[in-house]
GROMACS .gro file of C-alpha atoms in nm:
model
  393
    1UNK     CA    1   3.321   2.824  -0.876
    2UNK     CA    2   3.227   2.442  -0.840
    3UNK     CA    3   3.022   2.323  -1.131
    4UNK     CA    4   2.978   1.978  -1.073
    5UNK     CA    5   2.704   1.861  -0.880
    6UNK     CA    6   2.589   1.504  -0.844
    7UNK     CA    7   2.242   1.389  -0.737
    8UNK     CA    8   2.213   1.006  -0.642
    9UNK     CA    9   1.841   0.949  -0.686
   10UNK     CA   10   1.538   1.024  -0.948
   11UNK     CA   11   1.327   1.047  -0.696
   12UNK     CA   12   1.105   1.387  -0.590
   13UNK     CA   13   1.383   1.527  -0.397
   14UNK     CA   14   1.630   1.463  -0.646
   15UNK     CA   15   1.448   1.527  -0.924
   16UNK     CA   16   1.354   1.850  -0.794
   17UNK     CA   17   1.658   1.972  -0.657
   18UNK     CA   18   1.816   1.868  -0.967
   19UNK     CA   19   1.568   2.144  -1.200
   20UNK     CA   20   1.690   2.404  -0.954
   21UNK     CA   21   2.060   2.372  -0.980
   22UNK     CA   22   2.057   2.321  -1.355
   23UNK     CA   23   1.863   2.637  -1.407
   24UNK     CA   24   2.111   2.822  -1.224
   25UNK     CA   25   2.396   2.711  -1.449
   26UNK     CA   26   2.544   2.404  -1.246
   27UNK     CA   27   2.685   2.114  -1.468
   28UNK     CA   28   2.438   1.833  -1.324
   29UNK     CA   29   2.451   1.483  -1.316
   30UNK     CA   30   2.113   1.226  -1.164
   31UNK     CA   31   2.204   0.889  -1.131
   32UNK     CA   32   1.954   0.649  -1.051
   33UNK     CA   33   1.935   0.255  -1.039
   34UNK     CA   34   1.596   0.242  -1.221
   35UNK     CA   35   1.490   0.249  -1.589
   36UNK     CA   36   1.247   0.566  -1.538
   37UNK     CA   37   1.175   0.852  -1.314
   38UNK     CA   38   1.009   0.920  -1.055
   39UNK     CA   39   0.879   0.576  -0.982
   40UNK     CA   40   0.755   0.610  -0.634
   41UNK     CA   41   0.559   0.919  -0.744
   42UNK     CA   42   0.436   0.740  -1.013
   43UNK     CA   43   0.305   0.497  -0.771
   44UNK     CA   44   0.152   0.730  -0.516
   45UNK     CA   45  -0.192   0.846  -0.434
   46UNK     CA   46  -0.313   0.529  -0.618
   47UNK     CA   47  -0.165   0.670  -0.929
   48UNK     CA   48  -0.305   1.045  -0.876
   49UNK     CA   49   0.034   1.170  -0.663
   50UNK     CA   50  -0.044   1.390  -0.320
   51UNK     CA   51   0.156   1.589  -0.400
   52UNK     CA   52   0.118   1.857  -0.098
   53UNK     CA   53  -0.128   1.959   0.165
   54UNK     CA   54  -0.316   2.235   0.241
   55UNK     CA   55  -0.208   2.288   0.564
   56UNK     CA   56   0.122   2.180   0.605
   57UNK     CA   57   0.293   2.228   0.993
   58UNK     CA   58   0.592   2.109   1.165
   59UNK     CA   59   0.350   1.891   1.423
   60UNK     CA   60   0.285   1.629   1.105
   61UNK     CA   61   0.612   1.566   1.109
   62UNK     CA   62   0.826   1.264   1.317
   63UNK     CA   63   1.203   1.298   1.382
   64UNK     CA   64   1.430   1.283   1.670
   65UNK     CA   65   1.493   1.699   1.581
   66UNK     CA   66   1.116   1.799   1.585
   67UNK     CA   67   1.250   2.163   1.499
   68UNK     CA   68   1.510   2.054   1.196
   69UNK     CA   69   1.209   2.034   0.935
   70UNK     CA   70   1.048   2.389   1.036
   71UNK     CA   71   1.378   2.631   0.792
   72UNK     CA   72   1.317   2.439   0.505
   73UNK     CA   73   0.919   2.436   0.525
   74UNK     CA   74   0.890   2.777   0.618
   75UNK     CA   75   1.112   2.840   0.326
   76UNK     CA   76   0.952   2.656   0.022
   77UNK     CA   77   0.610   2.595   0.149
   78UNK     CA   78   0.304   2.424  -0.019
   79UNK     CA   79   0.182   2.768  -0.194
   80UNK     CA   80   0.520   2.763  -0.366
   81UNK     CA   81   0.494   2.390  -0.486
   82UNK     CA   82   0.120   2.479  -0.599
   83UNK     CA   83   0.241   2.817  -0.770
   84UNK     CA   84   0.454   2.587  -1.021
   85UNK     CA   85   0.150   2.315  -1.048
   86UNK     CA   86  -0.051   2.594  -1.160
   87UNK     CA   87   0.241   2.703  -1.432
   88UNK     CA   88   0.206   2.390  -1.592
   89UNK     CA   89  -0.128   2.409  -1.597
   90UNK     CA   90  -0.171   2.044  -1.385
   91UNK     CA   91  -0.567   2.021  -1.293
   92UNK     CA   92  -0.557   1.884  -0.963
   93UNK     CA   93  -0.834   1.853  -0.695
   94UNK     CA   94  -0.866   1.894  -0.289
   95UNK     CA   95  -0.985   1.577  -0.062
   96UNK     CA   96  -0.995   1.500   0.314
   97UNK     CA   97  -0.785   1.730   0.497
   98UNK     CA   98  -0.635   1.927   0.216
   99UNK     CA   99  -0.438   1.667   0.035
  100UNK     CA  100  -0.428   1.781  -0.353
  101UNK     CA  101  -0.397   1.535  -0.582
  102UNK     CA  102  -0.350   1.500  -0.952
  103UNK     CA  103  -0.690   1.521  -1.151
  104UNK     CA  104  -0.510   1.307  -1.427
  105UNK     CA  105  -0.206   1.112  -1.300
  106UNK     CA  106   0.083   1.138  -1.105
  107UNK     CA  107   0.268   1.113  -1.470
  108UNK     CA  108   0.189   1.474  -1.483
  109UNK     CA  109   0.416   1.543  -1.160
  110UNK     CA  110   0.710   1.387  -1.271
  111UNK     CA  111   0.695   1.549  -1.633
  112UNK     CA  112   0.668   1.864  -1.503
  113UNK     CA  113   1.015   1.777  -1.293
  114UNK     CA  114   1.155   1.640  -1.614
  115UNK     CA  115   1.085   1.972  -1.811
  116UNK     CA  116   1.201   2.171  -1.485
  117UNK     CA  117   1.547   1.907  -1.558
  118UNK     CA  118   1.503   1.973  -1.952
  119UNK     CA  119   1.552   2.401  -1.882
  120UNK     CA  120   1.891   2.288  -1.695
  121UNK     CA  121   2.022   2.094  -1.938
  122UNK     CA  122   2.039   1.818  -1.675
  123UNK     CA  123   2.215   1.479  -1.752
  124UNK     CA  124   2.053   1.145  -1.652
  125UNK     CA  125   2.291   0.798  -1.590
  126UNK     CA  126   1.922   0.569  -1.547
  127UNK     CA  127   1.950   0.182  -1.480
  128UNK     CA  128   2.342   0.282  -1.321
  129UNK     CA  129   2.413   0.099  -0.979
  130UNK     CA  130   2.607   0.329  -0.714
  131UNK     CA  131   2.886   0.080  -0.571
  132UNK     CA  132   3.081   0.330  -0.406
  133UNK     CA  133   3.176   0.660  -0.318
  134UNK     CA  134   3.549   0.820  -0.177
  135UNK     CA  135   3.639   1.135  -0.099
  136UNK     CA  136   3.895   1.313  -0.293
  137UNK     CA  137   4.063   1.685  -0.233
  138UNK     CA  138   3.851   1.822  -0.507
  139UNK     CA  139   3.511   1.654  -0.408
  140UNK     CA  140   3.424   1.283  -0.453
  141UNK     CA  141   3.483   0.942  -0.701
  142UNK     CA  142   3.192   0.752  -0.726
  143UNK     CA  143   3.182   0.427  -0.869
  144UNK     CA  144   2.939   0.323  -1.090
  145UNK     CA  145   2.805   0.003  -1.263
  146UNK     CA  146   2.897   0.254  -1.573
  147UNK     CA  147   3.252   0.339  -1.475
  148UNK     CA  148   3.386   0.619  -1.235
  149UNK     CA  149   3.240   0.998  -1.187
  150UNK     CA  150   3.415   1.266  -1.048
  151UNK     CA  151   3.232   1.516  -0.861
  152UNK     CA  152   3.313   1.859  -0.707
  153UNK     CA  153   2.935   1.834  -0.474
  154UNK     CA  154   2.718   1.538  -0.383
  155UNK     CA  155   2.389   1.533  -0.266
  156UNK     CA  156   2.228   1.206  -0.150
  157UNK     CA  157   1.879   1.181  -0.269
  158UNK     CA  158   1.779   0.767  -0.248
  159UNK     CA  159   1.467   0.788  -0.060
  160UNK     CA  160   1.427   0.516   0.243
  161UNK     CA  161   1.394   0.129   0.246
  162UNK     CA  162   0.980   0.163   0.169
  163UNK     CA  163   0.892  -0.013  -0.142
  164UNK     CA  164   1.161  -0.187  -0.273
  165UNK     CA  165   1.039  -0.311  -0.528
  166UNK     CA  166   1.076   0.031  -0.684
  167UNK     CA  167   1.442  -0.006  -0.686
  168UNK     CA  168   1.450   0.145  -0.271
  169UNK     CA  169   1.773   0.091  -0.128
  170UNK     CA  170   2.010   0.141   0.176
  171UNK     CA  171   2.253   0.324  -0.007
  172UNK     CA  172   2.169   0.674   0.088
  173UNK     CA  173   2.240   0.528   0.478
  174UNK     CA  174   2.555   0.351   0.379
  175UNK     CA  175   2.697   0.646   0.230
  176UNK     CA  176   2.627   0.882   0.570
  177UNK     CA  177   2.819   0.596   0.755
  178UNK     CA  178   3.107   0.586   0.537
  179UNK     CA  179   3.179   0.921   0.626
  180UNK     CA  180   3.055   0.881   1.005
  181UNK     CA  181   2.764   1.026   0.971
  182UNK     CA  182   2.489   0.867   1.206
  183UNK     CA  183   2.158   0.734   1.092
  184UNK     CA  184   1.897   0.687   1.306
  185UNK     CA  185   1.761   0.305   1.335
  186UNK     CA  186   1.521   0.308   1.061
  187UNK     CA  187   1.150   0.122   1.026
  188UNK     CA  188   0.840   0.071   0.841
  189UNK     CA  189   0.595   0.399   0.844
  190UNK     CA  190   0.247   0.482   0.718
  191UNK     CA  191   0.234   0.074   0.677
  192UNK     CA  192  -0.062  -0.191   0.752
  193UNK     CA  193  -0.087  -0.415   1.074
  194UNK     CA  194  -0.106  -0.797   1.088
  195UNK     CA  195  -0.286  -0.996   1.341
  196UNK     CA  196  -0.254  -1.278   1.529
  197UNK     CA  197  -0.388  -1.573   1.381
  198UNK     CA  198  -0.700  -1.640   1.621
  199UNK     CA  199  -0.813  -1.285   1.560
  200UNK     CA  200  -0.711  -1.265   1.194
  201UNK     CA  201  -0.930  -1.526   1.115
  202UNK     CA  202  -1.233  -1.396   1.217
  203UNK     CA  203  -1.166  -0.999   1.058
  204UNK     CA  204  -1.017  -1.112   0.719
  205UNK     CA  205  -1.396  -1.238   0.636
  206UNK     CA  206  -1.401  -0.830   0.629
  207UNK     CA  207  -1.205  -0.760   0.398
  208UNK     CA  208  -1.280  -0.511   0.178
  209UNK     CA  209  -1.514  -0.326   0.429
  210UNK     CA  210  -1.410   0.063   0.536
  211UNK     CA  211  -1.564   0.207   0.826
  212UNK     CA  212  -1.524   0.564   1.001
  213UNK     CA  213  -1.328   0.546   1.352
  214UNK     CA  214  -1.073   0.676   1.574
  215UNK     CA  215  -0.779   0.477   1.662
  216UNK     CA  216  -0.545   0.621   1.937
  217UNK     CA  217  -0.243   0.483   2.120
  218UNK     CA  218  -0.142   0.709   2.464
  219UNK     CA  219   0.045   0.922   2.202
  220UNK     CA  220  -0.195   1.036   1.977
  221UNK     CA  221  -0.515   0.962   1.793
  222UNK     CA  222  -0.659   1.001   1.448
  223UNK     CA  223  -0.977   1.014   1.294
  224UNK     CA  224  -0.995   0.874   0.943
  225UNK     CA  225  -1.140   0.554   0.794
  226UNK     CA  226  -0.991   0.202   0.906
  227UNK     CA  227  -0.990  -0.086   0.615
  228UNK     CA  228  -1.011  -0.400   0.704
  229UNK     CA  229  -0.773  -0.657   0.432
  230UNK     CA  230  -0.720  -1.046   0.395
  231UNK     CA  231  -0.363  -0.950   0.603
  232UNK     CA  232  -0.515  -0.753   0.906
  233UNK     CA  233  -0.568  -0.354   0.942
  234UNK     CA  234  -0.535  -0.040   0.659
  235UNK     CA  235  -0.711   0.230   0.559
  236UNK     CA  236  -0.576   0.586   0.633
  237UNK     CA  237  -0.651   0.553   1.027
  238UNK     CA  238  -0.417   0.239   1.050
  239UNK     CA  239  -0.151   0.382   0.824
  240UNK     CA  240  -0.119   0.722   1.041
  241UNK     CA  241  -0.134   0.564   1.389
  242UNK     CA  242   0.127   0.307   1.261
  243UNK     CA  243   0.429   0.536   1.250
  244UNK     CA  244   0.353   0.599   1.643
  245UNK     CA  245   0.323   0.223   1.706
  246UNK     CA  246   0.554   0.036   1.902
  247UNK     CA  247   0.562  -0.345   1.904
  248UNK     CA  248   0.343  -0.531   2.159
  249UNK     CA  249   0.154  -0.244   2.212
  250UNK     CA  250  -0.237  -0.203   2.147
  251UNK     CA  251  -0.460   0.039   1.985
  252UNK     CA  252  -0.791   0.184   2.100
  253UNK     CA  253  -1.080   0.173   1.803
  254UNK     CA  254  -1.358   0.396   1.825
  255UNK     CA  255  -1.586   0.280   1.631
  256UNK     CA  256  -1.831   0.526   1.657
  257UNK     CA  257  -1.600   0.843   1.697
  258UNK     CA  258  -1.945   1.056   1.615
  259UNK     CA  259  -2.178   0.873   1.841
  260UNK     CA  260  -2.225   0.985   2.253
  261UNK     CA  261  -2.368   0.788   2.494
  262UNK     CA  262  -2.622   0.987   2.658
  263UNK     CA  263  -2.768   1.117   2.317
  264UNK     CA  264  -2.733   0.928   1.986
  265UNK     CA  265  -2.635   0.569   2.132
  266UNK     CA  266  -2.937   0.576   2.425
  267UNK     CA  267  -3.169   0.721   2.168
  268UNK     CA  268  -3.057   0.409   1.923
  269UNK     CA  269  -3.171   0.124   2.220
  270UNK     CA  270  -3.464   0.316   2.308
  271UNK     CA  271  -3.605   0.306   1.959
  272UNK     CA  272  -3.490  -0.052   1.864
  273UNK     CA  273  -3.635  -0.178   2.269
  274UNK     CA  274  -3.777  -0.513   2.063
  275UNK     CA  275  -3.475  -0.602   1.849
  276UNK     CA  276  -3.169  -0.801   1.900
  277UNK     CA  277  -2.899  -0.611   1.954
  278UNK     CA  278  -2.729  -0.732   1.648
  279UNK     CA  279  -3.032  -0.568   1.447
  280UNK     CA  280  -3.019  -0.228   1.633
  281UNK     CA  281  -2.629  -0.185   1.567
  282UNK     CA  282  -2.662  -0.268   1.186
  283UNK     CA  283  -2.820   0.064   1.170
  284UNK     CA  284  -2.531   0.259   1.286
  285UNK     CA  285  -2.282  -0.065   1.168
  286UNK     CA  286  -2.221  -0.319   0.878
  287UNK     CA  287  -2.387  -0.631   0.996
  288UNK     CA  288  -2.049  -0.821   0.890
  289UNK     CA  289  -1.842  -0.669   1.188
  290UNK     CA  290  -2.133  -0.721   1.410
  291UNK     CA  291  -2.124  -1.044   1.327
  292UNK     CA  292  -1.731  -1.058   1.363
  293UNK     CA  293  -1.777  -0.880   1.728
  294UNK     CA  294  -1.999  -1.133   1.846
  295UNK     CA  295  -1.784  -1.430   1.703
  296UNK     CA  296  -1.512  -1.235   1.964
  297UNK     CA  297  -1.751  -1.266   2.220
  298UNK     CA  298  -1.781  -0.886   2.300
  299UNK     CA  299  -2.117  -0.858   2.179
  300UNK     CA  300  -2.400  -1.089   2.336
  301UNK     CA  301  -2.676  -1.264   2.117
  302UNK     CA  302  -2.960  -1.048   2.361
  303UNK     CA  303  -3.247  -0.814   2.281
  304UNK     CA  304  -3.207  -0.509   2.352
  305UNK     CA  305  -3.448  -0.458   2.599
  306UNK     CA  306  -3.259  -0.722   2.835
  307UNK     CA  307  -2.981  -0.510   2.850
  308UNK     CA  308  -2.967  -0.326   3.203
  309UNK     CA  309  -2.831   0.041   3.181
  310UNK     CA  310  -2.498  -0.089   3.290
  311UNK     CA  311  -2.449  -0.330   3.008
  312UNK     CA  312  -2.609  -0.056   2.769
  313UNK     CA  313  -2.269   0.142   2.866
  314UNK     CA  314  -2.057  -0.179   2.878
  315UNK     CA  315  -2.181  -0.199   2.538
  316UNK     CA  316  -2.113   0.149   2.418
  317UNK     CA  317  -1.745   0.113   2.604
  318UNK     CA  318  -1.683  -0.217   2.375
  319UNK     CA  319  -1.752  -0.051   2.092
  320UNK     CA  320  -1.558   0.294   2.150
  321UNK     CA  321  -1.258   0.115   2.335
  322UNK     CA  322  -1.192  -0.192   2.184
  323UNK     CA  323  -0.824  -0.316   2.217
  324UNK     CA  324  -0.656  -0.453   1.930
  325UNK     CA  325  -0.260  -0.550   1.973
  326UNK     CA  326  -0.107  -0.617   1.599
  327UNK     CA  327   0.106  -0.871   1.562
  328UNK     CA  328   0.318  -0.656   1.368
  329UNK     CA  329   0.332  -0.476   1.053
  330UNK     CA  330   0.354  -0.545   0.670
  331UNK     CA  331   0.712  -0.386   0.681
  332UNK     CA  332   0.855  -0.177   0.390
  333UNK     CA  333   0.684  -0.351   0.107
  334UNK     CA  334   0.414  -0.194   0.133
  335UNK     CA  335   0.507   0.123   0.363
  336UNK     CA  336   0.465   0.426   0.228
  337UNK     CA  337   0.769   0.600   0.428
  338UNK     CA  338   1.051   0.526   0.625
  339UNK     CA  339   1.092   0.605   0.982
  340UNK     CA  340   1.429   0.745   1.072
  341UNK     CA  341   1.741   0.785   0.903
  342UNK     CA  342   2.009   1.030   0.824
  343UNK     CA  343   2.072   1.228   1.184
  344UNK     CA  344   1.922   1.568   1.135
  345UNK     CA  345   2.195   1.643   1.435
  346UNK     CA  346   2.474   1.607   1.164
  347UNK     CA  347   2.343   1.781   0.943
  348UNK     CA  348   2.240   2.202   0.892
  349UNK     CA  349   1.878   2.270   0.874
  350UNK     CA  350   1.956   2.578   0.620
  351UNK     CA  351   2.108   2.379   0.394
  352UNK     CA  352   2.108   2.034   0.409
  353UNK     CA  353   2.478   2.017   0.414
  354UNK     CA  354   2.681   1.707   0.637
  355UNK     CA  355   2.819   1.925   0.942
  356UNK     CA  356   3.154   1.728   0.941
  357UNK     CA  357   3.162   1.703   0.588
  358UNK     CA  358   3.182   1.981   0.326
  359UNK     CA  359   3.026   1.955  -0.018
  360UNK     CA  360   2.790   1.657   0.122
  361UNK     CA  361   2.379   1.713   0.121
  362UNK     CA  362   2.124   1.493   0.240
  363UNK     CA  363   1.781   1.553   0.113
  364UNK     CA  364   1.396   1.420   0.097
  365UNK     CA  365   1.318   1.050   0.286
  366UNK     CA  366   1.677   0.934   0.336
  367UNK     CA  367   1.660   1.224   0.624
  368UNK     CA  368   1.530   1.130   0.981
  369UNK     CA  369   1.208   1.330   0.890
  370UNK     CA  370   0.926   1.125   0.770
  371UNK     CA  371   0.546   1.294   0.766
  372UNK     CA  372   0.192   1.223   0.809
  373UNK     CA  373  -0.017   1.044   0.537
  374UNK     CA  374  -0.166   1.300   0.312
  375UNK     CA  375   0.115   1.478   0.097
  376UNK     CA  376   0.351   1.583   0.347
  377UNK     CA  377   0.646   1.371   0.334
  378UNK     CA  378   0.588   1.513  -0.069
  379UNK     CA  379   0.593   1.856   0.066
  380UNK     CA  380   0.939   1.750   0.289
  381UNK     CA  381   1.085   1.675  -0.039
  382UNK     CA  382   1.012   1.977  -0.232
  383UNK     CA  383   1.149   2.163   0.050
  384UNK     CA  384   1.445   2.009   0.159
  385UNK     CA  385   1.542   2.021  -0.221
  386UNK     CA  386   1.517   2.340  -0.224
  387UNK     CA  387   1.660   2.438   0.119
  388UNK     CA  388   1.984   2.275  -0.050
  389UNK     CA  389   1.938   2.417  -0.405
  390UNK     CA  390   1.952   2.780  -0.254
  391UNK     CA  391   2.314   2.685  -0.088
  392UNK     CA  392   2.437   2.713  -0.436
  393UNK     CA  393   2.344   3.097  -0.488
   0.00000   0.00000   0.00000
């Protein structure tokens, strides 16, 4: 039997993956270019780790292979993930659409993956810089910052490009192309929008103000909150839409994704007849982005009672379709995924194994399957982990 097993990464995948195979009796080895583990868990959920969802589907997921994600999450899904949160007694809470986060910190996630490591008696080589790996008839050489390591398996667990400075490197990609395996073109995901200057100037005197909305491209829509920054667009409307974005194109804001025309919004002018309109959208509005429409010239300085019934839809239309085209994104610094990556075509959806290449696993981010905002690309990690873990039985 082949013992050795080497994970590149301390990440959740690797981490993970890494419990598994050491409680089944596999001589493990984790190396990992940072100091600690788990840093990008650490970091997540504004300290409080999402670590799953609720209601976790192959739809909130984006990859050339829509179907490559569905064996592995239909084989280690959320319940099972929550079923070992619960063993280690980790209080956690539900919010919006059934992402569970820590109650106490995402510090609790990776210990519990550390124990899970601790039971396997698996060995760490932290703050160790992967320069190179060959193949060899009995597995691989990798070449370390701390000298060589032989290895009878290797599974590539480095995450994407997003965040680097958490340590996030190429090197999970660079390894798939040494051994000709394709990667496909990777970019920022679940990641902020700049502006243009002209309009950036007048929305960063926002910044700091959330409001509800819908924001839809001729893809797909989503209805969460939209924050507006010093930089341009966030919040968790901005950060979902961006991973269907393509550059130079626009987005639609609703800003009233609640509010119809021919009930609430005619009600509203009826009421207010005598007030500006400025006055009579503060009550459905913050007066700041009022003020910022206006500025834009889609609002007019009128009463509301001048309006005709054609401008009172005009005016409804402005505010439920107005068009927005970024100027780009923030990129991977502050992205909280990475689009694309290792072909899911060269690789087997069972068990994460490289097609042309025995003994070599791909797992978590570094894949070409990157989820929705709200646990799932967690949940992708957990499972692909243990998609590949199983191989070993």
């Amino acid at each position: 039997m082949q013992n050795k097993i080497t994970i590149i990464g301390a990440g959740a995948a690797g981490l993970f993956c890494a419990g598994l195979l050491g409680q089944k009796g596999y001589d493990v080895t984790v190396i990992d270019n940072g100091k600690k583990l788990g840093r990008k868990i650490l970091m997540s959920g504004g300290g409080k780790c999402n670590f799953t969802n609720l209601n976790v589907e192959s739809t909130h997921y984006i990859s050339e292979n829509r179907h490559f994600c569905k064996s592995a999450l239909k084989r280690f899904t959320q319940w099972d993930f929550i079923q070992l949160v619960n063993q280690y007694n980790i209080a956690y809470h539900e919010k919006d659409h059934g992402q569970l986060f820590c109650d106490n910190s995402a510090q609790d996630i990776v210990d519990m993956l550390a124990q899970e490591c601790q039971k396997g008696q698996v060995k760490f080589m932290l703050n160790t810089q992967l320069e190179d790996v060959e193949a060899e008839q009995q597995g691989f050489k990798l070449s370390t910052s701390q000298g060589f390591v032989h290895t009878d398996k290797l599974i590539v667990a480095t995450g994407g490009q997003s965040m680097p400075a958490l340590g996030m490197t190429a090197i999970g990609y660079k390894i798939a192309e040494k051994f000709s395996i394709p990667v496909v073109p990777v970019k920022a995901g679940l990641v902020p929008f700049t502006l243009h200057k002209p309009l950036l100037e007048v929305l960063s005197t926002l910044s700091g103000i959330a409001v509800p909305v819908e924001v839809s491209n001729e893809r797909i829509s989503f209805k969460e909150n939209l924050l507006f920054t010093h930089r341009g667009l966030s919040g968790p409307a901005i950060l979902q839409i961006s991973s269907y974005w393509q550059a130079g194109e626009a987005i639609t804001i609703n800003l009233l994704p609640d509010v119809s025309f021919e009930g609430d919004f005619q009600l509203l002018l009826e009421n207010n007849r005598n007030q500006s309109i400025k006055n009579c959208l503060a009550q459905i509005l913050p007066k700041r982005l009022i003020d910022a429409l206006m500025q834009l010239n889609l609002i007019a300085d009128l009463t509301v009672k001048q309006l005709t019934p054609t401008q009172q839809q005009v005016l409804y239309q402005t505010l439920t379709r107005w068009m927005v085209t970024p100027n780009g994104t923030e990129g991977y610094r502050t992205a909280e995924v990475t689009l694309g990556g290792v072909s899911c075509e060269a690789l087997s959806s069972k068990t994460m194994e490289a097609k042309n290449h025995l003994n070599l696993y791909f797992i978590g981010e570094v894949v070409d399957v990157a989820g929705w905002l709200g646990g799932y690309n967690f949940q992708w990690a957990w499972s692909s982990a243990f998609a590949c873990a199983q191989t070993f039985d």
